[in-house]
mmCIF file of C-alpha atoms in Angstrom:
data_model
loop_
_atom_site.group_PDB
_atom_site.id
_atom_site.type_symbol
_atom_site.label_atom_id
_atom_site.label_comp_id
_atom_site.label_asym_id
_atom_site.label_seq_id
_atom_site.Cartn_x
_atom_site.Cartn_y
_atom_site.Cartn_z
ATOM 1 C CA UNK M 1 0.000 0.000 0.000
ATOM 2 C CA UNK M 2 1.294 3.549 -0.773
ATOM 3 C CA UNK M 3 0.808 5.048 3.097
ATOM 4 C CA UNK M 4 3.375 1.775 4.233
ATOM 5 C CA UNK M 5 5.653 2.963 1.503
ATOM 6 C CA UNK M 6 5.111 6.908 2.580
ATOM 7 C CA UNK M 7 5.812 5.775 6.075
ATOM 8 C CA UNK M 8 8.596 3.603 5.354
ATOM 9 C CA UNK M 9 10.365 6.422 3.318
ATOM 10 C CA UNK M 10 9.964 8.715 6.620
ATOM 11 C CA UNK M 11 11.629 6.080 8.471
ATOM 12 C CA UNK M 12 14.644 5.707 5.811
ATOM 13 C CA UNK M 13 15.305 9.375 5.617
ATOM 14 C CA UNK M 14 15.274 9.354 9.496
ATOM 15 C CA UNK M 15 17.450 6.438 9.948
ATOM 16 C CA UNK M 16 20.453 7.319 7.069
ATOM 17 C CA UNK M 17 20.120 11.129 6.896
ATOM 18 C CA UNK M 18 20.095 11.836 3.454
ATOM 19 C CA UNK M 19 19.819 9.133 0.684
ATOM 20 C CA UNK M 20 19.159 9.807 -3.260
ATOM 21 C CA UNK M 21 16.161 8.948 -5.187
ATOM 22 C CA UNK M 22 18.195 5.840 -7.032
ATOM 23 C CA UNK M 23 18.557 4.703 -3.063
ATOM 24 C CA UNK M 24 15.414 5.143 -1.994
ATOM 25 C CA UNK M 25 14.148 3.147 -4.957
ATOM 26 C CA UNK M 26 16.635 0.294 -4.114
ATOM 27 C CA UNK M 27 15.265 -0.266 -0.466
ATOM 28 C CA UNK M 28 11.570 0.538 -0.938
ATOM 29 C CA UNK M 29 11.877 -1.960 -4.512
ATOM 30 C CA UNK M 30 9.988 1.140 -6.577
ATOM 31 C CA UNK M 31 11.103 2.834 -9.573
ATOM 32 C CA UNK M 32 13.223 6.498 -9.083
ATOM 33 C CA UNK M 33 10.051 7.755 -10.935
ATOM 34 C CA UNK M 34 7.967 6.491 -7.900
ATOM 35 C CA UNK M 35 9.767 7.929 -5.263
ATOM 36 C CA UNK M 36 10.068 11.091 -6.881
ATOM 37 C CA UNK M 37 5.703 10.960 -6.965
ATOM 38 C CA UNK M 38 5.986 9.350 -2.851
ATOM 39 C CA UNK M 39 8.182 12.953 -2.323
ATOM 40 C CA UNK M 40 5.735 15.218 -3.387
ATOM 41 C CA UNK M 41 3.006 13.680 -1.721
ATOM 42 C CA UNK M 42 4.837 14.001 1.709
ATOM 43 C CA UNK M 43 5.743 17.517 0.697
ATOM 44 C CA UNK M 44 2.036 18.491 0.195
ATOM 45 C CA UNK M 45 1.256 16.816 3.584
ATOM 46 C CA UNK M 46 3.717 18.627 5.727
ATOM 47 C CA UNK M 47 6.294 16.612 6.024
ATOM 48 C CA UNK M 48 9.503 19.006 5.734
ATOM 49 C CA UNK M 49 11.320 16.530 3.486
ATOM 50 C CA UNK M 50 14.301 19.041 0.824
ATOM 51 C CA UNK M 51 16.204 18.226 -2.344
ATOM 52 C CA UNK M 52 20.101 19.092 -2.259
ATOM 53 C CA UNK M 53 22.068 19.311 -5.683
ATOM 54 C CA UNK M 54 25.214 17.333 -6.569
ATOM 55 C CA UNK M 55 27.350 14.590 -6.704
ATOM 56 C CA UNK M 56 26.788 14.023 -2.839
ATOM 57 C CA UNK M 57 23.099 15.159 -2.925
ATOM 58 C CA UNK M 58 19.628 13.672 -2.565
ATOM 59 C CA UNK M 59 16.700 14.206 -0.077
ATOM 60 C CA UNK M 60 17.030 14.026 3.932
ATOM 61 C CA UNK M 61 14.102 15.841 6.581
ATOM 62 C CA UNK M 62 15.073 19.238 8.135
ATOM 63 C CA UNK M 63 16.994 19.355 10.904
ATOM 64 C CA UNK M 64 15.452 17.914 14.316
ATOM 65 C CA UNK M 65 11.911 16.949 12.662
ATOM 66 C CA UNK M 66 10.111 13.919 14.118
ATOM 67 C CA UNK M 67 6.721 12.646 13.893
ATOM 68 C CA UNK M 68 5.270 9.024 15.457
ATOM 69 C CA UNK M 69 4.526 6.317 13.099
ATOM 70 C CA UNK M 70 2.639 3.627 15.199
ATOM 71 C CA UNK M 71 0.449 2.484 12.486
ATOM 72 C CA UNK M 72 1.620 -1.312 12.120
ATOM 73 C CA UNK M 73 -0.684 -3.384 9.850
ATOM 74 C CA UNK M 74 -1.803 -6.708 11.108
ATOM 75 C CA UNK M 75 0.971 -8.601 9.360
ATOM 76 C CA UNK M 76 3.620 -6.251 10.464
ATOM 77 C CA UNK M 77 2.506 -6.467 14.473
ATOM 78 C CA UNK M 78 2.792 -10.226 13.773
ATOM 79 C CA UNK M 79 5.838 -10.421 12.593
ATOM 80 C CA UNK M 80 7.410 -8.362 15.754
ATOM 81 C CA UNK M 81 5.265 -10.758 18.390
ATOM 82 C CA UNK M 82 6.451 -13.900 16.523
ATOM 83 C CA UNK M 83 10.182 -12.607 16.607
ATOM 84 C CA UNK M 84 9.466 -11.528 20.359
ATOM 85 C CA UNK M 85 8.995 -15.668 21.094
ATOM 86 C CA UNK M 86 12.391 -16.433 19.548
ATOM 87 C CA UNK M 87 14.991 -17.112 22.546
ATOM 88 C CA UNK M 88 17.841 -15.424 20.648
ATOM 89 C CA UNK M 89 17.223 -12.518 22.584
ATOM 90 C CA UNK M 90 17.923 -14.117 25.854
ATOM 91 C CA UNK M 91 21.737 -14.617 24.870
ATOM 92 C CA UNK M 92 22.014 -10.724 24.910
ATOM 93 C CA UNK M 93 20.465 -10.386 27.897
ATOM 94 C CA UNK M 94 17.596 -8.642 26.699
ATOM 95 C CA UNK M 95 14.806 -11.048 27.471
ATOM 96 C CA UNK M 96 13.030 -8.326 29.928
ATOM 97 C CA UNK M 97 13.343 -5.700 27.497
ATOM 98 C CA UNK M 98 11.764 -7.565 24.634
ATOM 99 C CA UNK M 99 8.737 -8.816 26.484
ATOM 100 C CA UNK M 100 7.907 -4.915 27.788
ATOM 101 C CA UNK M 101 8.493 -4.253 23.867
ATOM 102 C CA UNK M 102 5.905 -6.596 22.797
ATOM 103 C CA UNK M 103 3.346 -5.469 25.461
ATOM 104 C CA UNK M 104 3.956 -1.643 23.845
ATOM 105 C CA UNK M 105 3.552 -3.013 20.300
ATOM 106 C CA UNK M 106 0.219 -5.096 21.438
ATOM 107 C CA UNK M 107 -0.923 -1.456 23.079
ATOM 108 C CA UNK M 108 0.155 0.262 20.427
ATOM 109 C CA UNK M 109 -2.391 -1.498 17.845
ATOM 110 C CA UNK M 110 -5.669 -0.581 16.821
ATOM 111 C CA UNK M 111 -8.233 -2.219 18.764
ATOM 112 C CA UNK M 112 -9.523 -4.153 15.582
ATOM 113 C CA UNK M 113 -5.839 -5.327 14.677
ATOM 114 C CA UNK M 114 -5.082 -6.370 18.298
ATOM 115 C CA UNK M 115 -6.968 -9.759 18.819
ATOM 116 C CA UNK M 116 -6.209 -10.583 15.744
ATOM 117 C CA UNK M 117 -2.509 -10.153 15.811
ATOM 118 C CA UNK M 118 -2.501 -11.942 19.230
ATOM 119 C CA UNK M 119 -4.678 -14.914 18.572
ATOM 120 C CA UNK M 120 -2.250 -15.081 15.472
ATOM 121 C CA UNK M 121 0.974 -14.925 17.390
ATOM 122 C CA UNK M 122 -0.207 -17.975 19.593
ATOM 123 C CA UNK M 123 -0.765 -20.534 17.263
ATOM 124 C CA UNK M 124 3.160 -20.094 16.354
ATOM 125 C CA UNK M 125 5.920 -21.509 18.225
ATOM 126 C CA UNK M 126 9.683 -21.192 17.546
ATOM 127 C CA UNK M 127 12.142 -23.135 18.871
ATOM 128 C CA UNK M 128 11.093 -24.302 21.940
ATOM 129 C CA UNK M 129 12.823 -25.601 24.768
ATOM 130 C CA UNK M 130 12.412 -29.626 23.969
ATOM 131 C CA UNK M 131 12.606 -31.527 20.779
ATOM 132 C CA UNK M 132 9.846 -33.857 19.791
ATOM 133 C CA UNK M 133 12.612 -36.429 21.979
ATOM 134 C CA UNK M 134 11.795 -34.027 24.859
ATOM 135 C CA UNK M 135 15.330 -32.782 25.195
ATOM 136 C CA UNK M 136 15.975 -29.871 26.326
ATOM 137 C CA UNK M 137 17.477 -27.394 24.080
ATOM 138 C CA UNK M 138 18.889 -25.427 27.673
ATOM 139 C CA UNK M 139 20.255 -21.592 26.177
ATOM 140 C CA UNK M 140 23.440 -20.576 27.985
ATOM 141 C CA UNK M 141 23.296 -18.188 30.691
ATOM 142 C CA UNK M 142 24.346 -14.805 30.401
ATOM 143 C CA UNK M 143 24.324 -12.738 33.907
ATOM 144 C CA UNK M 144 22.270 -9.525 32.946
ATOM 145 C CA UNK M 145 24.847 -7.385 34.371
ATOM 146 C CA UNK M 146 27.665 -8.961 32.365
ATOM 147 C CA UNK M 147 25.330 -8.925 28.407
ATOM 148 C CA UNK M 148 24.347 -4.972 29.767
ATOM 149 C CA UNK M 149 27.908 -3.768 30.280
ATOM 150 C CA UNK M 150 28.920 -5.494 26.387
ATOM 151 C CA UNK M 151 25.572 -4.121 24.805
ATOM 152 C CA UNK M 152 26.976 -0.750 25.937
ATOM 153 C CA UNK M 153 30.777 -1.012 25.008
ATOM 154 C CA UNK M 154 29.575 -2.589 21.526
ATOM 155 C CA UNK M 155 26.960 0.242 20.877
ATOM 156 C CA UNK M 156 28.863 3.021 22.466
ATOM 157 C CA UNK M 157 32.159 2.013 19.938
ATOM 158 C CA UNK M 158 34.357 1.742 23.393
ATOM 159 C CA UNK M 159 36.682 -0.960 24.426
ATOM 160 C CA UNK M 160 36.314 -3.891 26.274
ATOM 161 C CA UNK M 161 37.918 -4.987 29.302
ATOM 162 C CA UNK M 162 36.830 -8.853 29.755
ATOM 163 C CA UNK M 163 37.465 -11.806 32.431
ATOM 164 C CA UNK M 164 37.371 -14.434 30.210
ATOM 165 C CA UNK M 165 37.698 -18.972 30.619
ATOM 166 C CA UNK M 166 38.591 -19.686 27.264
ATOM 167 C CA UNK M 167 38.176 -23.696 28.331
ATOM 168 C CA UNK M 168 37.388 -25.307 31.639
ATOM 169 C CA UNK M 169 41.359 -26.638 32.327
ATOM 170 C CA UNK M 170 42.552 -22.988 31.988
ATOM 171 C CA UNK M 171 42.642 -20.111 34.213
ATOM 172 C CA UNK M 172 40.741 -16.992 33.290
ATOM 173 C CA UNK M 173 42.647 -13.766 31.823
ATOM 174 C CA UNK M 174 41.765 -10.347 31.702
ATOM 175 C CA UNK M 175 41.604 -8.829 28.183
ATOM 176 C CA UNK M 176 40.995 -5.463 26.728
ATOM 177 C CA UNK M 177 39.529 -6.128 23.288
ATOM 178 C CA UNK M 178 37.611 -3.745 20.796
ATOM 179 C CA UNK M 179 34.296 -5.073 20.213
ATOM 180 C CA UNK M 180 32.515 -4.990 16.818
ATOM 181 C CA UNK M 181 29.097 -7.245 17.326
ATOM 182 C CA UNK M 182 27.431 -9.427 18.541
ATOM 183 C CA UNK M 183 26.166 -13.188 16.810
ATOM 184 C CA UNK M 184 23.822 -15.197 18.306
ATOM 185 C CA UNK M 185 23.611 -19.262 16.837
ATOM 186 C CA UNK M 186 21.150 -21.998 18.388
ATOM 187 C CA UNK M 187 20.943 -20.021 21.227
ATOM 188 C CA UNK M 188 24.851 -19.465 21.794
ATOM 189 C CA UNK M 189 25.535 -15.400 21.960
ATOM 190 C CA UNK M 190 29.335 -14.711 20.896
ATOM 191 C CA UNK M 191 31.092 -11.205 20.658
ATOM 192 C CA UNK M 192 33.056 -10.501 17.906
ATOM 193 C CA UNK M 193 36.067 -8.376 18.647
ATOM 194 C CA UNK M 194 39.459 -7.456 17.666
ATOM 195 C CA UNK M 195 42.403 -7.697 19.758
ATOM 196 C CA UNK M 196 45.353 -6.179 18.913
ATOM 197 C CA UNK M 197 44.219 -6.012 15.641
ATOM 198 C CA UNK M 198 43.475 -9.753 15.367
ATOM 199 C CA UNK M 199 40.139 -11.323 14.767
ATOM 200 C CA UNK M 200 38.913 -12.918 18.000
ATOM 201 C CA UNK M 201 35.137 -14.299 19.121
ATOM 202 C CA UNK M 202 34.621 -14.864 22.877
ATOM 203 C CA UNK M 203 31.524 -17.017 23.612
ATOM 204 C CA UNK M 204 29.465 -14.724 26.211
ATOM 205 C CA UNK M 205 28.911 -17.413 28.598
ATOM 206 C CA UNK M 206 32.470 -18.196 29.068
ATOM 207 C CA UNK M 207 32.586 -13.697 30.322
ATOM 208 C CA UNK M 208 32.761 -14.173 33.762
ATOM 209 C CA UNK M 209 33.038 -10.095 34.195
ATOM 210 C CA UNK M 210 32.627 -7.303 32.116
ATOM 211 C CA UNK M 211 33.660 -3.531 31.892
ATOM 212 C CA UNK M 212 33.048 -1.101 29.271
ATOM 213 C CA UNK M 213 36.106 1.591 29.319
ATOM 214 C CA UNK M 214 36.394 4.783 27.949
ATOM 215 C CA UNK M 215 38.441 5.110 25.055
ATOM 216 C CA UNK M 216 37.105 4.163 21.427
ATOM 217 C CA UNK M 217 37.241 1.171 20.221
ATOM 218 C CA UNK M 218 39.491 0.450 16.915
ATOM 219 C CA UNK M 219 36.936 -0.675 14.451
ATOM 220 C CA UNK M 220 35.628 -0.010 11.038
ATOM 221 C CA UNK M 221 32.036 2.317 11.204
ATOM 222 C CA UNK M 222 30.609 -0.188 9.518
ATOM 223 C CA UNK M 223 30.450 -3.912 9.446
ATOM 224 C CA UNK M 224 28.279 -6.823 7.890
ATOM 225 C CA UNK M 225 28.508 -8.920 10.687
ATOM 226 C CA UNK M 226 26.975 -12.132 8.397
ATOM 227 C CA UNK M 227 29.923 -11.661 6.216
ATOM 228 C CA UNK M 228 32.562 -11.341 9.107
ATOM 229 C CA UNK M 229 30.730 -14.462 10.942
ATOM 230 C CA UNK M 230 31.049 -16.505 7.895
ATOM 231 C CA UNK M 231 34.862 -15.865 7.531
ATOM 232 C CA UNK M 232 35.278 -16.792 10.950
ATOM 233 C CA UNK M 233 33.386 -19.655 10.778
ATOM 234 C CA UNK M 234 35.321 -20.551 7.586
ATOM 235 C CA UNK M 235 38.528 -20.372 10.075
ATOM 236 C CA UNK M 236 37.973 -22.087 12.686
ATOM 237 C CA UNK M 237 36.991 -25.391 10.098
ATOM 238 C CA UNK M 238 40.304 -25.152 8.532
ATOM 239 C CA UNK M 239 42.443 -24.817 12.131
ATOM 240 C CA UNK M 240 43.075 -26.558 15.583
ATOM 241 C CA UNK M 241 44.030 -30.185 15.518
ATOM 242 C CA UNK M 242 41.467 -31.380 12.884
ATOM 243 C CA UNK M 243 40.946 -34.998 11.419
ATOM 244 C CA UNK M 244 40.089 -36.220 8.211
ATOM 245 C CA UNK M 245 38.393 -39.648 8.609
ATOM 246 C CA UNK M 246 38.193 -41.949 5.779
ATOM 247 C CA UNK M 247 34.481 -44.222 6.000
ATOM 248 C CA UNK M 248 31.671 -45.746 4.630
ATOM 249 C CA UNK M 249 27.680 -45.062 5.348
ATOM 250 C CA UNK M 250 24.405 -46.360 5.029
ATOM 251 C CA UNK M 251 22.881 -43.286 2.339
ATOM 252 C CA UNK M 252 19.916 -42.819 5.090
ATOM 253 C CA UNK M 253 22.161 -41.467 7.271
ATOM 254 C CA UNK M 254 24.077 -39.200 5.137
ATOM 255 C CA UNK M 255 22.634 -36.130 6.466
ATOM 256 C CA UNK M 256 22.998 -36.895 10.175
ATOM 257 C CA UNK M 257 26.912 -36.959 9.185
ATOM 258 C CA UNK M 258 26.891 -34.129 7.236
ATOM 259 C CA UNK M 259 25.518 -31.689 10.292
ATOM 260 C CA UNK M 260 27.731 -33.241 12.253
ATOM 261 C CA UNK M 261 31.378 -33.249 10.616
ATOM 262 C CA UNK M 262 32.886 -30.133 9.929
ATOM 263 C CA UNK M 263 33.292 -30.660 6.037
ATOM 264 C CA UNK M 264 32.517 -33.967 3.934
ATOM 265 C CA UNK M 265 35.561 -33.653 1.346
ATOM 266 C CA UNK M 266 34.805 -36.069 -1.256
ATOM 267 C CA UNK M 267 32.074 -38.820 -1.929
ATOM 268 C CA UNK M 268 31.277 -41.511 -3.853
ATOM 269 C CA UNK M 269 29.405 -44.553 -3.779
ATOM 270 C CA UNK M 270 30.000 -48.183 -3.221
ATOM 271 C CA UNK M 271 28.887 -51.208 -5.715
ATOM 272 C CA UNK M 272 26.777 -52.528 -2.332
ATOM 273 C CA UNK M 273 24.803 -48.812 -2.396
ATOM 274 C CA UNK M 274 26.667 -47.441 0.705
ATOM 275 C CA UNK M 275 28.413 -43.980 0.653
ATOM 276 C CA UNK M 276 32.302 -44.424 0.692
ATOM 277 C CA UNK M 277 33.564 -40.753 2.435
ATOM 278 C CA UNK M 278 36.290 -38.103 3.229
ATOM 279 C CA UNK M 279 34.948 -36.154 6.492
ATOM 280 C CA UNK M 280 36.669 -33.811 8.224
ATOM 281 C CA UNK M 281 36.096 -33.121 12.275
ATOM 282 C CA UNK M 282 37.445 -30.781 14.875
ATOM 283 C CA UNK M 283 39.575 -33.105 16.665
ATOM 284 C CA UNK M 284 40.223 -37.056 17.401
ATOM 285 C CA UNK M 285 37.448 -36.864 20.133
ATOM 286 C CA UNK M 286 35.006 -35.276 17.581
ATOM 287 C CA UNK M 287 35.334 -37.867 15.030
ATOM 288 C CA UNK M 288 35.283 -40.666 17.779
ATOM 289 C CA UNK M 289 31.745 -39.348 18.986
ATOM 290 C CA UNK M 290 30.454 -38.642 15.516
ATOM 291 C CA UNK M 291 30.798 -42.312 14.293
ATOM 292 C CA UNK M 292 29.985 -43.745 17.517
ATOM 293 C CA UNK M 293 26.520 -41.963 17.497
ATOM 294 C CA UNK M 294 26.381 -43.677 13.875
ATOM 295 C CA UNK M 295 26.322 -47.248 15.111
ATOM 296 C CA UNK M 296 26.480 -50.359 12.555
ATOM 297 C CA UNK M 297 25.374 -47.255 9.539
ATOM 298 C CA UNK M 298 28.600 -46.396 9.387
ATOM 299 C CA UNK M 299 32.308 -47.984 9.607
ATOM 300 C CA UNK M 300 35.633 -46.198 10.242
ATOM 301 C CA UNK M 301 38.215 -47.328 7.556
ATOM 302 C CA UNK M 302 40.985 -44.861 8.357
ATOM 303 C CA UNK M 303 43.266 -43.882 10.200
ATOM 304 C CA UNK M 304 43.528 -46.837 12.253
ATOM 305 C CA UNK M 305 43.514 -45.131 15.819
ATOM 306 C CA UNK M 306 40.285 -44.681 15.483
ATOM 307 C CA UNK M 307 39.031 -48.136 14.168
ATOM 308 C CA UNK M 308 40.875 -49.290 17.612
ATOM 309 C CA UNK M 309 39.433 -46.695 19.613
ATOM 310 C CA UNK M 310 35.717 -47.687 18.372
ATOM 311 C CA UNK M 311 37.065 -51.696 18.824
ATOM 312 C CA UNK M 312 37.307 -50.869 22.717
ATOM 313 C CA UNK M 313 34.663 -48.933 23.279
ATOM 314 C CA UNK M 314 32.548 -51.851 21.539
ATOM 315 C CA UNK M 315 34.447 -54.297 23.362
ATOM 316 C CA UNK M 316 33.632 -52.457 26.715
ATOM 317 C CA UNK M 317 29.982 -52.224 25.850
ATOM 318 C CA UNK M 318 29.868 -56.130 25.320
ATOM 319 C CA UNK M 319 31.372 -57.156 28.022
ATOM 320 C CA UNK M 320 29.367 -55.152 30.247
ATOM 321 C CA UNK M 321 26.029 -56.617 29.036
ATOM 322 C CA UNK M 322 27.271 -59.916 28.328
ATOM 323 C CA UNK M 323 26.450 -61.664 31.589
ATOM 324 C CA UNK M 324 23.229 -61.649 33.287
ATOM 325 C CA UNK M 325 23.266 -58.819 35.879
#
């Protein structure tokens, strides 16, 4: 509808400053010729949107203008209480502030919208706690104190001092670290900093303290965090002590392995059907687990450490049940 568009024009212009028609037309997904017809119209309504000239110009609001725009349409309000179920939030520490947001976007409806937006909202459910297995997906815990002081030092663009248990056999450290964002994955919240100019991500319930300092941060003043998350990711795959495990693998099981390794490197298939694979995994321990979990669908043909590894454990688990108890 045209008065969403109008409003979410307003909301552009307040949010970047000043952005050209070519811009606008890009983020609203209208032609330059539309926008220029959505300008006039606010114009003639009041709304103290200007034109500058030049390489640099475009159209911004005056100076200090601001105006509310509460009117959500029913599929907007739903899509803010459906995102206000998600856990995600929790990992930040801002599972308080997101339910008193939901109450004010509820309030904030037109009494025909609101029932209906609400009776919508409880017929979805995303990720709960338990699986259809009834375990528990448990989120980490994140003392609100500790998520408050990194919201601030990551939207204020300060530094970071940190007390920090990188693993559970190693002391904690202090570090002073210049945050850039914050990623949140199955319910796991992780800053991304630098440190001494060097990548780093610090899992936020491994921050046993927290305290935002004063001096700026060194960072860009802007970041795509999905891209920066994705070359981390792409990082810590190719590092540490990582094994490449040579096996075979009943096809029905092919996915289970493949959300489980950290890379499936080549694949091919067997004259008996079954899947003959390169995997990669983080560690010896990793791969042990991984194929364990896979039972008689899979078999372990290399290296040979772990073939004798999953001998004993198999060994272990017959002998244990192989007298009456």
């Amino acid at each position: 509808m045209r008065a969403d568009r109008l409003v979410s024009l307003v909301l552009l212009l307040r949010q970047h400053g000043r952005l050209s028609a070519t811009a606008l037309a890009r983020e609203l997904e209208v032609s330059t010729r539309t926008v220029l017809r959505d300008i006039e119209a606010l114009s003639a309504a009041g709304v103290p949107v200007y034109a500058e000239r030049g390489r640099h110009g475009g159209f911004a609001l005056l100076p200090g203008f601001r105006t509310e725009l509460t009117g959500l349409n029913p599929d907007e309000a739903l899509a803010l209480l459906v995102a206000g179920s998600r856990r995600g939030a929790q990992a930040f520490g801002l599972g308080s502030a997101l339910a008193s947001a939901m109450l004010k976007v509820v309030d904030a409806l037109p009494e025909s919208y609101r029932a209906t937006a609400a009776g919508a909202a409880e017929r979805l459910l995303i990720d709960p706690e338990t699986d259809l297995l009834s375990r528990r997906l448990a989120a980490e815990e994140v003392p609100d104190a500790i998520a408050a002081e990194v919201l601030r030092a990551v939207f204020a663009g300060h530094k970071l001092r940190i007390h920090y248990a990188a693993a559970a056999d190693r002391s904690p450290e202090w570090r002073t670290v210049d945050p850039i964002g914050l990623v949140t994955v199955r319910d796991r919240g992780y800053l991304l900093a630098t440190r001494s100019g060097a990548d780093r991500t610090y899992r936020l319930s491994r921050i046993l303290a927290a305290e935002e300092l004063p001096e700026p941060a060194q960072r860009p003043d802007r970041v795509d965090l999905d891209r920066a998350w994705q070359e981390r990711s792409t990082r810590f795959r190719s590092g540490g002590d990582q094994v490449t495990v040579l096996l075979r693998l009943d096809p029905a099981r092919r996915e289970e392995l493949a959300g489980t390794a950290l890379a499936v490197h080549t694949e091919s298939c067997d004259a008996d059907g079954w899947l003959r694979m390169e995997a990669g995994f983080q560690d010896g321990r990793h791969a042990l687990w991984a194929l364990w979990q896979l039972g008689l669908a899979a078999e372990a043909l290399d290296p040979p450490w772990l073939r004798a590894a999953l001998h004993d454990r198999a060994t272990a688990l017959a002998t244990r049940y192989g007298t009456p108890s």
